[in-house]
CSV table of C-alpha atoms and ligand atoms in Angstrom, one decimal:
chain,number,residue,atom,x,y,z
A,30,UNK,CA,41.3,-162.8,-14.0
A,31,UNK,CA,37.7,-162.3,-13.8
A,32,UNK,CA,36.1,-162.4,-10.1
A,33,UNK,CA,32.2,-162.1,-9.7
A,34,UNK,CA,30.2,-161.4,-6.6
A,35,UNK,CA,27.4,-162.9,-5.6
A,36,UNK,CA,27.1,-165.8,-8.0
A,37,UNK,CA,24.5,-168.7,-8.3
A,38,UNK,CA,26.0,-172.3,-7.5
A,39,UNK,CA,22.5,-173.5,-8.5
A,40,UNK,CA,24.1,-175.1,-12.0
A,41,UNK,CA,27.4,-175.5,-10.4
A,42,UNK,CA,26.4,-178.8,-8.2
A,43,UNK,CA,24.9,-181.8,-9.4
A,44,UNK,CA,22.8,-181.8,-6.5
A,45,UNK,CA,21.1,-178.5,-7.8
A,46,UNK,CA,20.8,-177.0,-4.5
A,47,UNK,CA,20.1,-173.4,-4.8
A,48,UNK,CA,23.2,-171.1,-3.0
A,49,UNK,CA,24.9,-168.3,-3.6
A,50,UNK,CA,28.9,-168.0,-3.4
A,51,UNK,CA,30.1,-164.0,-2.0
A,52,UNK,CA,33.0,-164.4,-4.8
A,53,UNK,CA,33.0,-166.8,-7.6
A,54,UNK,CA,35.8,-167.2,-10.8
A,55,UNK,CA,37.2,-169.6,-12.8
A,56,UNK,CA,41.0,-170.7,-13.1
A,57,UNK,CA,42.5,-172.1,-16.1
A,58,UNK,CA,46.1,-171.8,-15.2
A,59,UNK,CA,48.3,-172.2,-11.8
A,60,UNK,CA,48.9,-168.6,-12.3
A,61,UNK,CA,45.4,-167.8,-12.4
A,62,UNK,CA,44.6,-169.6,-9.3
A,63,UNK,CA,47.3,-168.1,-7.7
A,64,UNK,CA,46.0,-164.6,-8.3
A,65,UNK,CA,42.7,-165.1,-7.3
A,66,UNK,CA,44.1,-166.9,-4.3
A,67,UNK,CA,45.7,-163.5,-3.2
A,68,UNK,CA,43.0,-161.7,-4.0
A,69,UNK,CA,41.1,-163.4,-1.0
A,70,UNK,CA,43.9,-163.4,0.6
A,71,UNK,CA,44.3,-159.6,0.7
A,72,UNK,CA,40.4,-159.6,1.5
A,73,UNK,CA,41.0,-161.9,4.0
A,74,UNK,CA,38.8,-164.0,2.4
A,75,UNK,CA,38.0,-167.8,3.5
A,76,UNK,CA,38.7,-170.0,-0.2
A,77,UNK,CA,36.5,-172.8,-0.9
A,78,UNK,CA,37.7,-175.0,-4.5
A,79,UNK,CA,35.5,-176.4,-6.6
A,80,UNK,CA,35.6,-179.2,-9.2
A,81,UNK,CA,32.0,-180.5,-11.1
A,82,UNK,CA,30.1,-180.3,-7.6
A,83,UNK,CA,29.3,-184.1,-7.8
A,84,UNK,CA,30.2,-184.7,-4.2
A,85,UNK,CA,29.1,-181.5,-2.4
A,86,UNK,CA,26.1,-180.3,-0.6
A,87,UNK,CA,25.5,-177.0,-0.2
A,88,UNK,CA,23.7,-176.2,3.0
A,89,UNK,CA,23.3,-172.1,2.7
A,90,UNK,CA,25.4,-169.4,0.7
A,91,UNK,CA,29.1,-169.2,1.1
A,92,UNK,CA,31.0,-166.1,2.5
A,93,UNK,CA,34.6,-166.1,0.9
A,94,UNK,CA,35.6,-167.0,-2.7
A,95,UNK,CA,34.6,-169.8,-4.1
A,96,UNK,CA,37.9,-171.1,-7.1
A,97,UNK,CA,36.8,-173.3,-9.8
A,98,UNK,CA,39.7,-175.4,-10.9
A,99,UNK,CA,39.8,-175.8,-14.6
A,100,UNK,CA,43.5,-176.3,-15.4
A,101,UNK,CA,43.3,-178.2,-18.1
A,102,UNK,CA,46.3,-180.8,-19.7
A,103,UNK,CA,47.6,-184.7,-19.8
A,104,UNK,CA,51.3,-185.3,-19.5
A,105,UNK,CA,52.6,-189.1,-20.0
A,106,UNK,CA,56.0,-190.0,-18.8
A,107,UNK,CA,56.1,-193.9,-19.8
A,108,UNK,CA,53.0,-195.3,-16.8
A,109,UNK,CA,53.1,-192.3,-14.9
A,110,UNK,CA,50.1,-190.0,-16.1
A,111,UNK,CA,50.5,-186.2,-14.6
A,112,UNK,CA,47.0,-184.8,-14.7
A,113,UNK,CA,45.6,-181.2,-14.5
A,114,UNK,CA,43.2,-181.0,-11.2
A,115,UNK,CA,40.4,-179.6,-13.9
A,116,UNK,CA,40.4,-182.5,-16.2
A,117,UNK,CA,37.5,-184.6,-15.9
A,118,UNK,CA,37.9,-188.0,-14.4
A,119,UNK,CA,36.1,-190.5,-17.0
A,120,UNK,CA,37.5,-188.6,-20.2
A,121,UNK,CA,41.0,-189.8,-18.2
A,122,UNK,CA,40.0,-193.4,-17.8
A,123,UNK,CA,39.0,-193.4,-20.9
A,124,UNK,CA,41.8,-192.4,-22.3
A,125,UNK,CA,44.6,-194.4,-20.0
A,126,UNK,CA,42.4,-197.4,-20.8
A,127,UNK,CA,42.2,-197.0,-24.5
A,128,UNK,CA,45.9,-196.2,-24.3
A,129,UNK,CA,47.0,-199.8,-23.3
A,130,UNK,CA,47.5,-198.3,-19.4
A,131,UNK,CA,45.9,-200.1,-16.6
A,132,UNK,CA,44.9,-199.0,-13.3
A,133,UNK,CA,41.5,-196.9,-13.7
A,134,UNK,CA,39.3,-198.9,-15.6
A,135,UNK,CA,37.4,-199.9,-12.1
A,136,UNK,CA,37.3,-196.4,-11.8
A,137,UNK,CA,35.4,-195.8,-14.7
A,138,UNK,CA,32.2,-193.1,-15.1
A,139,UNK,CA,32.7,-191.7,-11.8
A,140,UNK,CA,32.0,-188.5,-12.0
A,141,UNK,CA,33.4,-184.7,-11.2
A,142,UNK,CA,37.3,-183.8,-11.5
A,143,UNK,CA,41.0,-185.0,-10.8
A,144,UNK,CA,41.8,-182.8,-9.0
A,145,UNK,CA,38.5,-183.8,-6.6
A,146,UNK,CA,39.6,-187.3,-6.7
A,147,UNK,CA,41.8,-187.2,-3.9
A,148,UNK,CA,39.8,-185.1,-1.3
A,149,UNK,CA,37.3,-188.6,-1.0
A,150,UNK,CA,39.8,-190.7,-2.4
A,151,UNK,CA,37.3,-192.2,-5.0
A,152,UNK,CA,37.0,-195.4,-5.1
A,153,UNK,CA,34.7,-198.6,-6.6
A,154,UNK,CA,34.9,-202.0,-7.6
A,155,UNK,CA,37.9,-203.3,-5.6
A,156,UNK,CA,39.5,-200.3,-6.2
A,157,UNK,CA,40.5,-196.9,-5.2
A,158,UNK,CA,42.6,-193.6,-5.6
A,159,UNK,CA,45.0,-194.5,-3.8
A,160,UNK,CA,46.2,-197.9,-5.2
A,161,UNK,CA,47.9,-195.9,-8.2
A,162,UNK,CA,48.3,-191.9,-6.8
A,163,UNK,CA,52.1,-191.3,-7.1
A,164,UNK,CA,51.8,-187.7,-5.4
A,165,UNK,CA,49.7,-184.6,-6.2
A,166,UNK,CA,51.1,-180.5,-6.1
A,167,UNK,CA,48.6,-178.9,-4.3
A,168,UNK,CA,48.6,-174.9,-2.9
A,169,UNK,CA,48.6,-173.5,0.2
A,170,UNK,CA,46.1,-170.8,0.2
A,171,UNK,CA,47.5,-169.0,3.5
A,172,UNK,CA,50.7,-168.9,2.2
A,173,UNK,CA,50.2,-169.5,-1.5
A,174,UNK,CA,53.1,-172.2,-1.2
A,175,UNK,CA,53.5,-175.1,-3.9
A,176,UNK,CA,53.9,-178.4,-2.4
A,177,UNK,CA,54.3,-181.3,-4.0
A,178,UNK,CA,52.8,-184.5,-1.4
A,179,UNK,CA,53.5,-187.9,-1.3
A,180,UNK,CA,51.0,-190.5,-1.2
A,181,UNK,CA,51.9,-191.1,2.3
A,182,UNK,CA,51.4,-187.4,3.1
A,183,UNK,CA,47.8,-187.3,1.7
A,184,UNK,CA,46.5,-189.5,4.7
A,185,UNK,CA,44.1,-191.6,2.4
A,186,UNK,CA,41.6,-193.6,3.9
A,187,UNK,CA,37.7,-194.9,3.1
A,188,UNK,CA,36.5,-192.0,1.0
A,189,UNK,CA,38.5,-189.6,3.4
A,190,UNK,CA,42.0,-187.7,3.1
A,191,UNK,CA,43.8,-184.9,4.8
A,192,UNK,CA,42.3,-182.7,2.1
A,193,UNK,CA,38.7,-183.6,3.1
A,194,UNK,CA,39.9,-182.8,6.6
A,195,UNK,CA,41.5,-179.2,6.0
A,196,UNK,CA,40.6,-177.1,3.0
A,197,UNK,CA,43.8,-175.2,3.1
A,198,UNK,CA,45.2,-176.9,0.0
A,199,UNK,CA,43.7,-176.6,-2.9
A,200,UNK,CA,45.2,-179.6,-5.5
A,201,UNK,CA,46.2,-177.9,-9.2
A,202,UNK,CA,48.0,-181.3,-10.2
A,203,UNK,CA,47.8,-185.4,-9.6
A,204,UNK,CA,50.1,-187.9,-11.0
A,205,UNK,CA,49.4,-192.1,-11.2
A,206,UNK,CA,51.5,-194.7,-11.6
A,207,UNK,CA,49.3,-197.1,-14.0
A,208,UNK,CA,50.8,-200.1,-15.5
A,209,UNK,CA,51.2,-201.4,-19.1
A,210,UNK,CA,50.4,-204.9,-17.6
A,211,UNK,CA,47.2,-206.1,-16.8
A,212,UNK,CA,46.9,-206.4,-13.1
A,213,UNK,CA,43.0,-206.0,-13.2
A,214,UNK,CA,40.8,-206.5,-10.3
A,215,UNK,CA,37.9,-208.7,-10.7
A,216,UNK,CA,37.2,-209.3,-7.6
A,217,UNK,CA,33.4,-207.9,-7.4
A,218,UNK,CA,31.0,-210.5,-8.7
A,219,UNK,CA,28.9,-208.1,-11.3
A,220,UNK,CA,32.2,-207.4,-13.3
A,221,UNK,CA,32.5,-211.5,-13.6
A,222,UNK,CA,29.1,-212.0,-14.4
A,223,UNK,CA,29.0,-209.4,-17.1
A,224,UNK,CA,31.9,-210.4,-18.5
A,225,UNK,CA,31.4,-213.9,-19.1
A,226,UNK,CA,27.7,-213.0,-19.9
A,227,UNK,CA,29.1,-211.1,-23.3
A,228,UNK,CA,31.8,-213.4,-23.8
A,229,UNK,CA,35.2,-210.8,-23.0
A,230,UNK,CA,38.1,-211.4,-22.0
A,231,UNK,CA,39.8,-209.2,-19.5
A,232,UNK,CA,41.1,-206.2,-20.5
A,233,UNK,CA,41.2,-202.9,-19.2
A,234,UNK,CA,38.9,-202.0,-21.9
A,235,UNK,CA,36.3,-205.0,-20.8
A,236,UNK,CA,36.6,-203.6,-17.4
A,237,UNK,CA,35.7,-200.4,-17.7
A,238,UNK,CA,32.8,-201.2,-19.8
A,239,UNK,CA,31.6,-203.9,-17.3
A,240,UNK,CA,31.3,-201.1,-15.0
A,241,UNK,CA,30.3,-198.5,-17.0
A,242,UNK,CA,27.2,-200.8,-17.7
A,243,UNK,CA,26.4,-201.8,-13.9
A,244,UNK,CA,27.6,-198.1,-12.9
A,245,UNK,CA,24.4,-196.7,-15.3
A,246,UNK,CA,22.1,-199.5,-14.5
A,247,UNK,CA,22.2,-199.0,-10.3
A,248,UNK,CA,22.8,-195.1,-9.9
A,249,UNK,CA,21.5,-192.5,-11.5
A,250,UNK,CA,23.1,-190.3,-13.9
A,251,UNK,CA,23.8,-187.2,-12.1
A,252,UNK,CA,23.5,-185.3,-15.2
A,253,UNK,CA,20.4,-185.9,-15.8
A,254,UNK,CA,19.3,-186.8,-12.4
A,255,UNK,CA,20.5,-184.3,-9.8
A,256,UNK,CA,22.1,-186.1,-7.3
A,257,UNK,CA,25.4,-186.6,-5.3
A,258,UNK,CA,26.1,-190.8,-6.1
A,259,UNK,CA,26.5,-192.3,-2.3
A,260,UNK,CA,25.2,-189.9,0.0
A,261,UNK,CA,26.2,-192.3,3.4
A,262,UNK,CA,29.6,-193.9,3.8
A,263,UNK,CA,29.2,-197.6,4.4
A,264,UNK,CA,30.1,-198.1,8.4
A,265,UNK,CA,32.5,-200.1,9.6
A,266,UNK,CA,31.7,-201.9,13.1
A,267,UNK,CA,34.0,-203.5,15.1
A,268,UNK,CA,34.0,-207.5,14.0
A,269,UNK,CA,32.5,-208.7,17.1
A,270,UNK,CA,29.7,-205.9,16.4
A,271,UNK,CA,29.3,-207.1,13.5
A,272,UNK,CA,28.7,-210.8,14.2
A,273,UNK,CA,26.2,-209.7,16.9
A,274,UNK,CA,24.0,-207.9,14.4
A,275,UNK,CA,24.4,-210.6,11.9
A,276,UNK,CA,22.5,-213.1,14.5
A,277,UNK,CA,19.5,-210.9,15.0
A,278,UNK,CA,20.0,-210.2,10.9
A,279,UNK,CA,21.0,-213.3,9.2
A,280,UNK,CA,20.9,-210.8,5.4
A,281,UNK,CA,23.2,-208.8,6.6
A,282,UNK,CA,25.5,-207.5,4.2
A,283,UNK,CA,28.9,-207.3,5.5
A,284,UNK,CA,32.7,-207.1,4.0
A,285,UNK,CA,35.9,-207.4,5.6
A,286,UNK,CA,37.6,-203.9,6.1
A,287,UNK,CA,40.5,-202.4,7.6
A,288,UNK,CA,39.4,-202.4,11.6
A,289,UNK,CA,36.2,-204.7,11.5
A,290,UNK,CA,33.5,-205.7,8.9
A,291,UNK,CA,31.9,-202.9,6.1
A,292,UNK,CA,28.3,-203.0,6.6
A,293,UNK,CA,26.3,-202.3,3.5
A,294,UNK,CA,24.6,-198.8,4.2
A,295,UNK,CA,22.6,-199.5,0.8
A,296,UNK,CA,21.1,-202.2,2.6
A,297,UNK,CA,20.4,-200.9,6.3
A,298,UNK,CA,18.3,-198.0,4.3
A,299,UNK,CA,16.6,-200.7,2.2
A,300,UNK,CA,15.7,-202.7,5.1
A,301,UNK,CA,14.0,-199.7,6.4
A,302,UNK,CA,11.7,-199.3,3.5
A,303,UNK,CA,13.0,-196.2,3.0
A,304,UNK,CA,13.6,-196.4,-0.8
A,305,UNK,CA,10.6,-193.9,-2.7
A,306,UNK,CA,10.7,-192.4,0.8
A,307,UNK,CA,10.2,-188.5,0.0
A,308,UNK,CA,10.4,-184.7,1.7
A,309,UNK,CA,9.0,-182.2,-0.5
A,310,UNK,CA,11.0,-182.5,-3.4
A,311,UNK,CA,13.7,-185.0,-2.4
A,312,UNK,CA,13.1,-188.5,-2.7
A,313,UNK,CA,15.3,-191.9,-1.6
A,314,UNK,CA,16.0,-193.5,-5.1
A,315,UNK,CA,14.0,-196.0,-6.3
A,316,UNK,CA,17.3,-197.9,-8.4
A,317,UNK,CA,19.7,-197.3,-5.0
A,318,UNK,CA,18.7,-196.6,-1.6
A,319,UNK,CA,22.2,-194.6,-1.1
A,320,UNK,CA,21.4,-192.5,-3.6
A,321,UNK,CA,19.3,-189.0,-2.6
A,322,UNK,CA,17.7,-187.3,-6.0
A,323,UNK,CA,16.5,-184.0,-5.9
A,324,UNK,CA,13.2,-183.6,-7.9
A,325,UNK,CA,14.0,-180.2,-9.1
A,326,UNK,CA,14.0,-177.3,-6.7
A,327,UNK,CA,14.6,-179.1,-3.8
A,328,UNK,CA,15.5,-176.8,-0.7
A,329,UNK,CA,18.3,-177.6,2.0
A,330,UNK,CA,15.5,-177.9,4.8
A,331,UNK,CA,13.9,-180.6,2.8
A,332,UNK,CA,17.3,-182.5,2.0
A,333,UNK,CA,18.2,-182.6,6.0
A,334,UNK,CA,14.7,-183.5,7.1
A,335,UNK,CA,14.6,-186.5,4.8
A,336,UNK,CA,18.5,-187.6,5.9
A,337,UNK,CA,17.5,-187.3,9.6
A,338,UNK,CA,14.8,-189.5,9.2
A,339,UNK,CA,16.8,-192.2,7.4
A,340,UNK,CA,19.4,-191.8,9.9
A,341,UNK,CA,17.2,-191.9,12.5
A,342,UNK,CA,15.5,-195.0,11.4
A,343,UNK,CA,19.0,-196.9,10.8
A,344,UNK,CA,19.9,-195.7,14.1
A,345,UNK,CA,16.7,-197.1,16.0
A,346,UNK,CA,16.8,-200.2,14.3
A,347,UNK,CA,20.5,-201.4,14.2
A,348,UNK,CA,22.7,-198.8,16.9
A,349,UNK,CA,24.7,-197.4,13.6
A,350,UNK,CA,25.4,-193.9,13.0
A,351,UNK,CA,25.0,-193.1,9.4
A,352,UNK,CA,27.9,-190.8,8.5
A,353,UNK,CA,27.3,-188.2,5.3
A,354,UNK,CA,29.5,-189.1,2.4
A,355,UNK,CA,29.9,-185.8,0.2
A,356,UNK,CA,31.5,-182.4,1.6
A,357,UNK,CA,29.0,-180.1,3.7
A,358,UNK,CA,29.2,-176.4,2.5
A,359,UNK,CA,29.6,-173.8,4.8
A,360,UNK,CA,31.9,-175.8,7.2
A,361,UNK,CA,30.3,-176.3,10.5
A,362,UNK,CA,26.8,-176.3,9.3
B,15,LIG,N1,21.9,-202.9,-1.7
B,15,LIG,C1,20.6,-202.9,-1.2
B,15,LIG,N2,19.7,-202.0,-1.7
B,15,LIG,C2,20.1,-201.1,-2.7
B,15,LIG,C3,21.4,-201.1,-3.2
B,15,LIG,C4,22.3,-202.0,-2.7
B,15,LIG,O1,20.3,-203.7,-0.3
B,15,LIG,O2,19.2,-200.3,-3.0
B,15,LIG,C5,22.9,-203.9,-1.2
B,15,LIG,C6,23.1,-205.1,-2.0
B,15,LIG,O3,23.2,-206.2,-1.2
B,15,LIG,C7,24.4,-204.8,-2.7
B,15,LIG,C8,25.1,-204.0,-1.6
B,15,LIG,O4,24.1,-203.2,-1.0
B,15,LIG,O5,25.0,-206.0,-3.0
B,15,LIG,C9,26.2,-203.1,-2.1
B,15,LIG,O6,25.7,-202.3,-3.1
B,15,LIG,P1,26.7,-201.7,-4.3
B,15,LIG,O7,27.4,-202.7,-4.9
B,15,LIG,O8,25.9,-200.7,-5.1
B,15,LIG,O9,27.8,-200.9,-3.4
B,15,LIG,P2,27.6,-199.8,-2.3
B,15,LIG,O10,28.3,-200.3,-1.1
B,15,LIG,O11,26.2,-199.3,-2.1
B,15,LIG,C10,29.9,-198.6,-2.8
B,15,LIG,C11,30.4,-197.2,-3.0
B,15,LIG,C12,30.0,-196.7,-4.4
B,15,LIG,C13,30.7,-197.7,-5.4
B,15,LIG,C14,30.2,-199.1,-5.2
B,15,LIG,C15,30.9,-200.1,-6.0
B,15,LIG,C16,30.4,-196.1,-0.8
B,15,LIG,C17,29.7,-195.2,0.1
B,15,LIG,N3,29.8,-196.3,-2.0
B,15,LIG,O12,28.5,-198.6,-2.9
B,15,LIG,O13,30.6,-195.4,-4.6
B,15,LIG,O14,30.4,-197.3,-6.8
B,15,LIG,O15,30.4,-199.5,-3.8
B,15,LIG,O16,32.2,-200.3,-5.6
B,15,LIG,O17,31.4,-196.7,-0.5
B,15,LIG,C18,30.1,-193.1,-4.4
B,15,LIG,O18,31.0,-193.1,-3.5
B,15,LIG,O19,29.4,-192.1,-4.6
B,15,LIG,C19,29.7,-194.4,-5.0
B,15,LIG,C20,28.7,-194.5,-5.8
């Protein structure tokens, strides 16, 4: 097991923010990650896992060891799927999908890993994580103790989990119940649309190119285009909130949700003519105003200046507290 010090993350998150890890190494087996787990341990060493970096923003250098997990390997046990935390996410949809298994294909082109699918409980379309995770092993890195959690015991919510919450487990393993009959979720209007635009019938396979194709034409290819897909979470106000805004804001975008109505956060930006809106090198996105794109060689105190302002503006105009979507690294910052 090799373990570096004082390693660039700069390539390591799609954000391309410029930081610095203490430690830094690459697992490819439980084993492996369980060494270099005890080696921080010894060191006393704070452990922070990585997958792709498509939902992180690094906001200085990090003290400790940073673990990349890429365990690789795709086990099938009729429609359970049991999934190494480093396989990538699409390459799984695809090949559930083109394997006659439904579940992901609302899921599909969403970037970074498996294993980071359950820290934000991922989600699009009508559809999230959580409607087909089984349970997940994950490691305690203070005790380096295998556990295996239910899907109860993950505490999934919007984009949020008990993982999110406590970085002691890191997640080497996820398992889904998909389903060899079609169950497919059409619910949100663009999938329909494009469908019956190109004549196809639903399939998982339909599915999952309907949203591959409204996926690419709204956000921005992180690849290509440095950035973290939604940077805000879409609030959810208290129904009679809600209503009252909607009188002094007749557009309003607004969904039902667990506790109260989902406001579009997409929209309250947009409102605020915020989209183009630029700090040195980061700029609101012209295709999505949820969507923060870093220029190339943005700095951290350029990113932060430009989100206060848009949630400052949000928060002058309609009361509502923007809350940041992707992990903040150091913790605390
Ligand atoms: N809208 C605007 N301006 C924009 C973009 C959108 O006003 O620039 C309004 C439109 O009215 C649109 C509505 O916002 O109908 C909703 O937009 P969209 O369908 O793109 O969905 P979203 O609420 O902005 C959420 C997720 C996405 C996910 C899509 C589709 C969050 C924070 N984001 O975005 O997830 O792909 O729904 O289900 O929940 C991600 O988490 O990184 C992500 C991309």
């Amino acid at each position: 097991m090799n373990i570096h010090q004082n390693v660039s993350l700069a390539d390591k998150n799609t954000l391309r923010l410029d930081a610095r890890a203490e430690w830094y190494c690459e697992a490819f087996t439980v084993e492996a990650l369980l060494e270099a787990a005890e080696f921080a341990l010894n060191r006393k060493l704070k452990v922070i896992s990585l997958g792709e970096g498509s939902n992180i923003v690094l906001a200085g250098n990090l003290a400790g060891l940073v673990i990349k997990n890429r365990i690789p390997g795709v086990n099938r046990d009729a429609e359970v799927v049991h999934v190494a935390g480093g396989e990538n996410w699409h390459s799984l949809v695809r090949s559930t999908v083109s394997s006659g298994l439904f579940g992901l294909e609302n899921l599909a082109l969403i970037p970074g890993t498996v294993g980071a699918a359950p820290v934000q409980n991922i989600g699009a379309y009508g559809v999230e994580l959580g409607d087909t995770l089984l349970s997940l092993k994950a490691i305690h890195l203070p005790t380096l103790e295998q556990k295996t959690f239910s899907k109860a015991e993950c505490e999934l919510a919007y984009r949020d989990s008990l993982f999110k919450r406590n970085d002691e487990w890191l997640i080497t393993h996820v398992s889904l119940a998909l389903s060899k009959v079609s169950e497919c979720v059409t619910t949100y209007p663009g999938i329909v649309s494009y469908l019956k635009e190109h004549r196809l019938d639903v399939t998982g396979e339909s599915i999952a190119k309907a949203v591959t194709h409204i996926r690419a034409g709204k956000l921005p290819d992180p690849l290509r285009i440095p950035n973290v897909g939604s940077f805000f979470k879409n609030p959810v106000l208290e129904t009679e909130r809600a209503e009252a805004l909607a009188k002094v804001f007749p557009d309003l975008v607004q969904y039902e949700a667990t506790g109260g109505k989902k406001l579009s956060a997409a929209w309250l930006i947009d409102q605020m003519g915020l989209k183009g809106f630029r700090v040195g090198q980061f700029v609101v996105s012209n295709q999505h105003a949820l969507v923060i794109i870093n220029e190339g060689g943005g700095t951290q105190g350029e990113l932060f200046e430009l989100v206060g302002v848009v949630k400052q503006k949000v928060k002058y105009t309609f009361g509502i507290d923007l809350e940041i979507e992707p992990r903040i690294y150091p913790d605390g910052f």
